[in-house]
Short mmCIF file of C-alpha atoms in Angstrom, two decimals:
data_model
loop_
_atom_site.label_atom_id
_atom_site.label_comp_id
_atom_site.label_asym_id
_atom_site.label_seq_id
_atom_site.Cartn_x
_atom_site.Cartn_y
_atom_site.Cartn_z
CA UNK L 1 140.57 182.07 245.08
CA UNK L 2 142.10 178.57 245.26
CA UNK L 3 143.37 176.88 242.11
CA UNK L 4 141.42 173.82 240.68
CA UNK L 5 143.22 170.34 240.70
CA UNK L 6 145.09 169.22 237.60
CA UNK L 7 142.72 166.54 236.76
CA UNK L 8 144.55 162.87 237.31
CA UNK L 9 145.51 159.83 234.96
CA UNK L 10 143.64 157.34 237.41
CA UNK L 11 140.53 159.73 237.15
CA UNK L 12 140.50 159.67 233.95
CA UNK L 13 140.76 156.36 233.07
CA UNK L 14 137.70 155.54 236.66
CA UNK L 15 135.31 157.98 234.43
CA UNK L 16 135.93 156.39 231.19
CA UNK L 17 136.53 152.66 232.38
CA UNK L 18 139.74 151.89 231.15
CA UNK L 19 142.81 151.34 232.31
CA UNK L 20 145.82 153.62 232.48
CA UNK L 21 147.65 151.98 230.08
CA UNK L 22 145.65 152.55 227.92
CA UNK L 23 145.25 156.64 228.96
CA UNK L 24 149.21 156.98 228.28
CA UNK L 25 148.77 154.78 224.88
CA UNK L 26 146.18 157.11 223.86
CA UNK L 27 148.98 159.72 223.91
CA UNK L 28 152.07 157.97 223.36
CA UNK L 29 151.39 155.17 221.55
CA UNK L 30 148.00 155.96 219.19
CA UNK L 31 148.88 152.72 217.08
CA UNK L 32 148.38 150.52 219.92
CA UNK L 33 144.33 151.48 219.73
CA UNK L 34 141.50 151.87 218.00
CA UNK L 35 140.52 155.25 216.44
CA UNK L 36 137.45 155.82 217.67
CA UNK L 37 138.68 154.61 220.81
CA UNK L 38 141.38 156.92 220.93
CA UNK L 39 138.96 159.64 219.91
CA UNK L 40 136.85 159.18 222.74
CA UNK L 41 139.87 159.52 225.49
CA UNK L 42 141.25 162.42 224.12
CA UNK L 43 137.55 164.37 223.97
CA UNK L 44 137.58 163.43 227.25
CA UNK L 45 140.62 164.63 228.49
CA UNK L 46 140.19 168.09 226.78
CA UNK L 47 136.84 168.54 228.18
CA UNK L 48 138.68 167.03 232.17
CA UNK L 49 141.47 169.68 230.98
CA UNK L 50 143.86 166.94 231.44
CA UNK L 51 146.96 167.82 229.62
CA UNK L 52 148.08 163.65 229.23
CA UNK L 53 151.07 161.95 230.88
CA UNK L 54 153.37 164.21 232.91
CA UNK L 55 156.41 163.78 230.34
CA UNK L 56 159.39 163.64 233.28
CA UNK L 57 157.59 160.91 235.22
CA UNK L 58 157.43 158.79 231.62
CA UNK L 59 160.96 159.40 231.54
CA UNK L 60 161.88 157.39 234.75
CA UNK L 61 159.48 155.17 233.82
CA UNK L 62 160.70 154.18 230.30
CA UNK L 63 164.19 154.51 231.31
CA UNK L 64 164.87 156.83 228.45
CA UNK L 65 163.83 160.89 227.46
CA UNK L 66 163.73 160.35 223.25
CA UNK L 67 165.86 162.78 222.79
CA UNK L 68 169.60 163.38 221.81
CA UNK L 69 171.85 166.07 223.05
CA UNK L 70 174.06 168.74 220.75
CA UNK L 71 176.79 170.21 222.35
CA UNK L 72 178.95 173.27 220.66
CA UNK L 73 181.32 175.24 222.18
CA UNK L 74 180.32 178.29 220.84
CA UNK L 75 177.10 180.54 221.54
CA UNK L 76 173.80 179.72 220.43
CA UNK L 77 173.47 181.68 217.39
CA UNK L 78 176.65 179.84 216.10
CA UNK L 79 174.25 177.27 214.67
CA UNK L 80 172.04 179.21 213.10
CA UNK L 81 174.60 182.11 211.99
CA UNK L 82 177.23 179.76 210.40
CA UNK L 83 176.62 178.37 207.15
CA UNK L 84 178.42 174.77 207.78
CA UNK L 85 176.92 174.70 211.22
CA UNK L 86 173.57 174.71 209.95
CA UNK L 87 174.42 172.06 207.01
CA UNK L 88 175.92 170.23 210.00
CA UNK L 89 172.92 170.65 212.57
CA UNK L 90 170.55 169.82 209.67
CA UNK L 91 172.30 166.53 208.82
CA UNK L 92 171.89 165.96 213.35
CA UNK L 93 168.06 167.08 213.28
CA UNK L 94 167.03 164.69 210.34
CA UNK L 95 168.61 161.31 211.66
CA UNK L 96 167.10 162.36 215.13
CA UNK L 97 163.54 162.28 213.31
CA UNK L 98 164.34 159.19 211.22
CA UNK L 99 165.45 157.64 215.06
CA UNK L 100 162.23 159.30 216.93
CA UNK L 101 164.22 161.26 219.04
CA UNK L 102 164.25 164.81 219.45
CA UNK L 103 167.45 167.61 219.82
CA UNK L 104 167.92 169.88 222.73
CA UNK L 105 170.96 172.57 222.13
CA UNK L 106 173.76 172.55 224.51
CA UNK L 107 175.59 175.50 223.86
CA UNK L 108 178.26 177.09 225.22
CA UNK L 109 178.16 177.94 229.47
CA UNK L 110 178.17 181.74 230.08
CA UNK L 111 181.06 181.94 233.03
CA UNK L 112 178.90 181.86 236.56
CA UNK L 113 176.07 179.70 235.07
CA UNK L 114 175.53 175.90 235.62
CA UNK L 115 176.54 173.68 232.25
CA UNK L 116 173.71 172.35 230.74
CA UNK L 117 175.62 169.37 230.35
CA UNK L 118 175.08 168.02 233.96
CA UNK L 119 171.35 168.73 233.81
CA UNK L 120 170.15 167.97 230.42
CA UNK L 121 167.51 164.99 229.98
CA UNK L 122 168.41 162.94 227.15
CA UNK L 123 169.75 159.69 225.84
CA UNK L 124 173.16 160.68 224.92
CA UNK L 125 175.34 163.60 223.16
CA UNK L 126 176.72 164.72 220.12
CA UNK L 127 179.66 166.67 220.88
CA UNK L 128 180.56 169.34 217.93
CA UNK L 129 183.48 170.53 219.93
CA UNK L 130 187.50 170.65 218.71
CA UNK L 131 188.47 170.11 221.73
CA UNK L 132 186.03 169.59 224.10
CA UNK L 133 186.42 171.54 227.52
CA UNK L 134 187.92 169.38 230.09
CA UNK L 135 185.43 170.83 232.42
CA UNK L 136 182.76 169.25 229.95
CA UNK L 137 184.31 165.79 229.54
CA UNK L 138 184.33 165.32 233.26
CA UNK L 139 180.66 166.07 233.23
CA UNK L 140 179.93 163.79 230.59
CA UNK L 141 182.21 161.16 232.19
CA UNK L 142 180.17 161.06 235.72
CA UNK L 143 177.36 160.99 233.67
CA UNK L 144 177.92 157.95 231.73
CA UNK L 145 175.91 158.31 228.89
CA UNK L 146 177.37 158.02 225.24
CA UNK L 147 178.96 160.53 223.69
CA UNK L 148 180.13 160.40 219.71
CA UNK L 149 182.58 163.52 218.71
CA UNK L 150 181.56 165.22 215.48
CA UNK L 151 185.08 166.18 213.74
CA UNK L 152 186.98 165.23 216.72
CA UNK L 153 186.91 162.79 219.33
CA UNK L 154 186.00 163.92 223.03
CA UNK L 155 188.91 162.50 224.38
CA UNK L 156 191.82 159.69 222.75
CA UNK L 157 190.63 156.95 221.49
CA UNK L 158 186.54 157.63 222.03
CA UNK L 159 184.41 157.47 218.66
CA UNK L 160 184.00 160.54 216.54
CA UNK L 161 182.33 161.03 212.73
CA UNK L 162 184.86 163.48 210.42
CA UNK L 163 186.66 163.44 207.63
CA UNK L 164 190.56 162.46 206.82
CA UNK L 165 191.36 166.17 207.48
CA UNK L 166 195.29 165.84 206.51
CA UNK L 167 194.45 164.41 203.37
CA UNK L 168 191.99 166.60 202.30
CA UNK L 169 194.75 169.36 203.43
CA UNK L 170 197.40 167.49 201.13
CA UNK L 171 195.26 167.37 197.98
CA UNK L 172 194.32 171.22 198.18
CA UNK L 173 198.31 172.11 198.90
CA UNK L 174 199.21 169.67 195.89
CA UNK L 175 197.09 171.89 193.56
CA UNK L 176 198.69 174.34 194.27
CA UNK L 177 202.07 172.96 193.83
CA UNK L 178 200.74 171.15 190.77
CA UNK L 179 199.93 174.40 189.07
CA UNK L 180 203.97 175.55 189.96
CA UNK L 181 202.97 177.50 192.84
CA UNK L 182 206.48 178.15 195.36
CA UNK L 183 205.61 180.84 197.63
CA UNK L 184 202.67 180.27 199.90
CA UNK L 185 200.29 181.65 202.23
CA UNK L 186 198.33 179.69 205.11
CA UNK L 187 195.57 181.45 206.52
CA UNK L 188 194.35 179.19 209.99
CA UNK L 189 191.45 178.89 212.39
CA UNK L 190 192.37 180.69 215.89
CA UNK L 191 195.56 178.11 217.25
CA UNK L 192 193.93 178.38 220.95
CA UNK L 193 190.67 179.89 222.77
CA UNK L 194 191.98 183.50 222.99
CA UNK L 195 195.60 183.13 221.25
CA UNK L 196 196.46 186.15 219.68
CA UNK L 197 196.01 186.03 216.21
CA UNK L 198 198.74 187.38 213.28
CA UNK L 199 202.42 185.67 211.76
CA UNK L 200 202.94 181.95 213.69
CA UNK L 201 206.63 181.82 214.34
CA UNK L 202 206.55 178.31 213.88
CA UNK L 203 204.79 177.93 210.46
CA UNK L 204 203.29 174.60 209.10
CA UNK L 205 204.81 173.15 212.21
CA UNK L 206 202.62 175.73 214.21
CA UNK L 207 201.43 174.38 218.08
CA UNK L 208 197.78 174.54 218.18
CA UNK L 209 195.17 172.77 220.51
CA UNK L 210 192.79 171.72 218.05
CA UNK L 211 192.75 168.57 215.85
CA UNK L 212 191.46 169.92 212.57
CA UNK L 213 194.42 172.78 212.44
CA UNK L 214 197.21 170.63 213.87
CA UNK L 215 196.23 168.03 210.70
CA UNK L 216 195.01 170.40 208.29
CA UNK L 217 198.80 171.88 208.64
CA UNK L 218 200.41 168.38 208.29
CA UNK L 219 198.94 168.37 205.25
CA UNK L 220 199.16 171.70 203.69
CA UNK L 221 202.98 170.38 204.70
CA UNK L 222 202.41 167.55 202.91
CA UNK L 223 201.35 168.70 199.91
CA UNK L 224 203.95 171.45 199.20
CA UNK L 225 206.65 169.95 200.54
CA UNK L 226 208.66 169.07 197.01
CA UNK L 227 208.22 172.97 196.27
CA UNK L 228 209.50 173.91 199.94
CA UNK L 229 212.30 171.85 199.54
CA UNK L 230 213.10 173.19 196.14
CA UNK L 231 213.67 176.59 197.84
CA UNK L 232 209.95 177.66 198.24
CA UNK L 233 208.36 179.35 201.33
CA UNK L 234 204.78 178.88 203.74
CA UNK L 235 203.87 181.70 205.79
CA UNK L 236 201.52 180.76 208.62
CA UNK L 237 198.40 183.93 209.91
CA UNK L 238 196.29 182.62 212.62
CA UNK L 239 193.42 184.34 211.80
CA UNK L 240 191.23 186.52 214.73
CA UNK L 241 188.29 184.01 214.36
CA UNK L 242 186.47 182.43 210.58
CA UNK L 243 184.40 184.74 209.80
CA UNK L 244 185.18 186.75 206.10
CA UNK L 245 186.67 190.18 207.83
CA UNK L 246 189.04 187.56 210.05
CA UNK L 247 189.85 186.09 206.80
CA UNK L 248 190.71 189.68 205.29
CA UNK L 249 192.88 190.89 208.09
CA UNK L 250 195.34 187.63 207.69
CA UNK L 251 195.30 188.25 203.96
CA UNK L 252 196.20 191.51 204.65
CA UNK L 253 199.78 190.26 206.58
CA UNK L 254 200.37 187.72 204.28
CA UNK L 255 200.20 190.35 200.88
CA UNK L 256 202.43 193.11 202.96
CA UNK L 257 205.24 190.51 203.47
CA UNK L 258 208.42 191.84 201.57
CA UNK L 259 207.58 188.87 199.04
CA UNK L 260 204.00 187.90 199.50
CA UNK L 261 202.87 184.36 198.76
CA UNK L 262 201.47 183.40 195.35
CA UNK L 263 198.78 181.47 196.64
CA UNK L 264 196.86 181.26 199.82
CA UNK L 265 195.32 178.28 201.40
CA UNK L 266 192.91 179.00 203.84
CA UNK L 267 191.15 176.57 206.84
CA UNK L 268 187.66 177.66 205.77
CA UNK L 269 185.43 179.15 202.63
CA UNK L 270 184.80 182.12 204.74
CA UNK L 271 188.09 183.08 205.54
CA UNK L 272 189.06 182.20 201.75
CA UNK L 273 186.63 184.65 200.77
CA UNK L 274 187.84 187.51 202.76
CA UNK L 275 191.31 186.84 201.56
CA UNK L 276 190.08 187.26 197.68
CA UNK L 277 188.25 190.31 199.16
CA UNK L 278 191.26 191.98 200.94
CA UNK L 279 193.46 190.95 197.58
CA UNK L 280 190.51 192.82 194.72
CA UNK L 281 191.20 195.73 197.54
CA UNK L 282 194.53 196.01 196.46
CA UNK L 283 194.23 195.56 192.69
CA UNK L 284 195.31 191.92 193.03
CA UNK L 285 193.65 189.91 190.97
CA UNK L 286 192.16 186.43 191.77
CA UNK L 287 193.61 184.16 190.12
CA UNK L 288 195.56 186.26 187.64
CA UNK L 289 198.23 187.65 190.41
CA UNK L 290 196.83 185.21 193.41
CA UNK L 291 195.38 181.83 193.60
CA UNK L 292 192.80 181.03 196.70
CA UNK L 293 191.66 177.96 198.23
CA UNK L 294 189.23 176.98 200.84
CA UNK L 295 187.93 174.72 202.96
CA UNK L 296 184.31 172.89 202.90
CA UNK L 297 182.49 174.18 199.55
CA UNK L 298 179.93 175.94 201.39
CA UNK L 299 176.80 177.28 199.74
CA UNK L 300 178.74 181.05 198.74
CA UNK L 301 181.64 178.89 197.42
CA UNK L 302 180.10 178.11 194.10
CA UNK L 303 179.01 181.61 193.43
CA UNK L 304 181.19 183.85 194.67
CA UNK L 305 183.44 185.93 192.40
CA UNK L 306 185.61 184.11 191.34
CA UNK L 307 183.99 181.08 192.00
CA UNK L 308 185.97 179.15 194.89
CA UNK L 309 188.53 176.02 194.88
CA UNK L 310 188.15 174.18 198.04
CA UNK L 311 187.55 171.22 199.56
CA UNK L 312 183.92 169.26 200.10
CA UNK L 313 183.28 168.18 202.65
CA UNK L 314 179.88 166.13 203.54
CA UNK L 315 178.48 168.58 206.37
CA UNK L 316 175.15 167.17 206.66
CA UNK L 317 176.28 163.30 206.42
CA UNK L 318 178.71 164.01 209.54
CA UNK L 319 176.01 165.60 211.31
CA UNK L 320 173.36 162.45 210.80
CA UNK L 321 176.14 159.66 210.32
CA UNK L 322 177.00 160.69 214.33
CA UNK L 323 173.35 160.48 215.31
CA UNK L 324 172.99 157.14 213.60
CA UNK L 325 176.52 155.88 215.27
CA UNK L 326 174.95 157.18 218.90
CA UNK L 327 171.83 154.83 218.07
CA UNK L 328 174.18 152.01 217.07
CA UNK L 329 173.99 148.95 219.15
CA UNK L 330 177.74 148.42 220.48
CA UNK L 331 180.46 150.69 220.42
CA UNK L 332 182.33 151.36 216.83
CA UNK L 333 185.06 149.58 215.85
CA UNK L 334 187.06 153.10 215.38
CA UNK L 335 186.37 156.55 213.37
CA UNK L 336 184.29 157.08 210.93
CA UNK L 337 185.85 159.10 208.12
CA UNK L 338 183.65 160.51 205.64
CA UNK L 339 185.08 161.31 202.08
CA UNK L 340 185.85 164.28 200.29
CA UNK L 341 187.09 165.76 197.21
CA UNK L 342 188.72 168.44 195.96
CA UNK L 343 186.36 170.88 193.64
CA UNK L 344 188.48 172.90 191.04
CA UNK L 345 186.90 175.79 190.39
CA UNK L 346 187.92 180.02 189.39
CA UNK L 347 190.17 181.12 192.16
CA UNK L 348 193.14 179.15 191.32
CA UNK L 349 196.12 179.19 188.24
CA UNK L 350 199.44 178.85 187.87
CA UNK L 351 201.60 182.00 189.17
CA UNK L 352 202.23 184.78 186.86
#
């Protein structure tokens, strides 16, 4: 048995005697006609079983797809899994709506499959990727369509949305210092895709290939550095990844050292937390014995026991502030650097 033919535009429009413009406004543009007109060519088309304007051929026609492309460089379930992610993504989806676009996910390429990248129909990216691949800026680069880095450019001197990240560093460290803090503990994002994690050799002055650790060091530098030259120490863990057990295990080497730190500063909430966990494990108490701080204030941060210094950071703002700088007529005269502020809270006292 044959299959019937999808029912045509130009039939459509001969039956009801109109034009075809006015077919496609009838689904794409209802404001340019009248209800009841309107009405009367959709009935129609659900009774033809015509589904309305094939969306790919609209594309070419309008010269653009509506919607806006989010790259990570981590799996899929990153997104939805991580608690800054979705604050992030959430910030991305609600200036896409307020712009009339809408977001397809670009996440990371399983080795052997194409990149999504090179195939993806839409207007432009958002790239939430410190760094981005090489491999995916040469895609984007044959491409040619904008691309606005969300915490990092894509490559020197392109446009990004993120926050001063060696300040925010500094004022955390100073704290610390502030409170008469000498011996500290740095617990870091991964310094490469697969490095190894555990004690950096080369402490605060630690090689590492993304931006956010090589400036969230400076300033943890920065911001101790009257206490380190005073005769104080900084002990550097890469951690295995930022999840709470990753930041456990580097709290772990840090409070076996022969003289563990009096304070930890940590890259992330999450790995902040695991550090206060591993430390209660021990009978070290936070911040009688040890004084934590993290990095972004996410939801758990407030609540958790005790309740968490860190760092705010505007995760939603970045995410829509890059949507809005994509839309932006022009390219921008340089970063945009969101503020943030450093939220006192439980987990941190002077040393005992």
């Amino acid at each position: 048995m044959g299959t019937a033919p999808r029912p045509r535009m130009t039939d459509l429009a001969r039956a009801l005697g109109v034009s075809q413009a006015t077919i496609s406004n009838a689904f794409n543009r209802p404001d340019q006609l009248r209800p009841e007109l309107r009405d009367r060519i959709l009935a129609a088309a659900r009774e033809a079983g015509y589904p309305g304007p094939d969306p790919l051929a609209n594309t070419f026609r309008r010269g653009r797809t509506g919607a806006v492309g989010f790259i990570v460089h981590e799996p899929l379930q990153y997104l939805f899994e991580d608690a800054t992610a979705r604050l992030t993504m959430a910030g991305v989806a609600r200036a896409c709506g307020e712009h009339g676009s809408s977001l397809v996910l670009v996440p990371r390429t399983e080795p052997g499959r194409p990149d999504v990248v090179s195939s993806a129909l839409v207007d432009g990216f958002v790239a939430f990727c410190d760094p981005l691949e090489p491999e995916r800026t040469e895609l984007l680069r044959a491409r040619g369509l904008p691309v606005i880095g969300l915490d990092a450019p894509v490559a020197e001197g392109r446009p990004y949305v993120g926050i001063d990240d060696r300040a925010a560093a500094r004022s955390a460290a100073a704290h610390l210092a502030a409170l008469g803090h000498r011996h500290f503990g740095v617990i870091s994002f991964p310094l490469a895709r697969g490095s190894a994690p555990g004690i950096a050799p080369a402490g605060l002055a630690a090689p590492t290939d993304y931006v956010a650790n090589r400036a969230r060091l400076a300033g943890y530098r920065d911001g101790i550095a009257s206490a380190l030259e005073g005769g104080g120490s900084a002990v550097v863990v890469a951690a295995a990844g930022v999840e709470e057990r990753h930041g456990a295990a580097a709290a772990a080497a840090l409070l076996d050292l022969p003289w563990p730190p009096t304070a930890i500063l940590a890259m992330g909430d999450r790995l902040a937390l695991g550090a206060i966990s591993a430390a209660v494990a021990r009978g070290i108490a936070v911040p009688g014995d040890l004084s934590v701080v993290g990095f972004d204030d996410m939801p758990d941060a407030a609540t958790a026991r005790p309740p968490l210094t860190t760092v705010r950071q505007p995760h939603d703002e970045k995410g829509a502030q890059a949507v809005h700088l994509l839309f932006q007529q022009g390219p921008p005269a340089g970063p945009v650097l969101l503020p943030t502020a450093l939220v006192i809270r439980g987990s941190t006292a002077p040393p005992a």
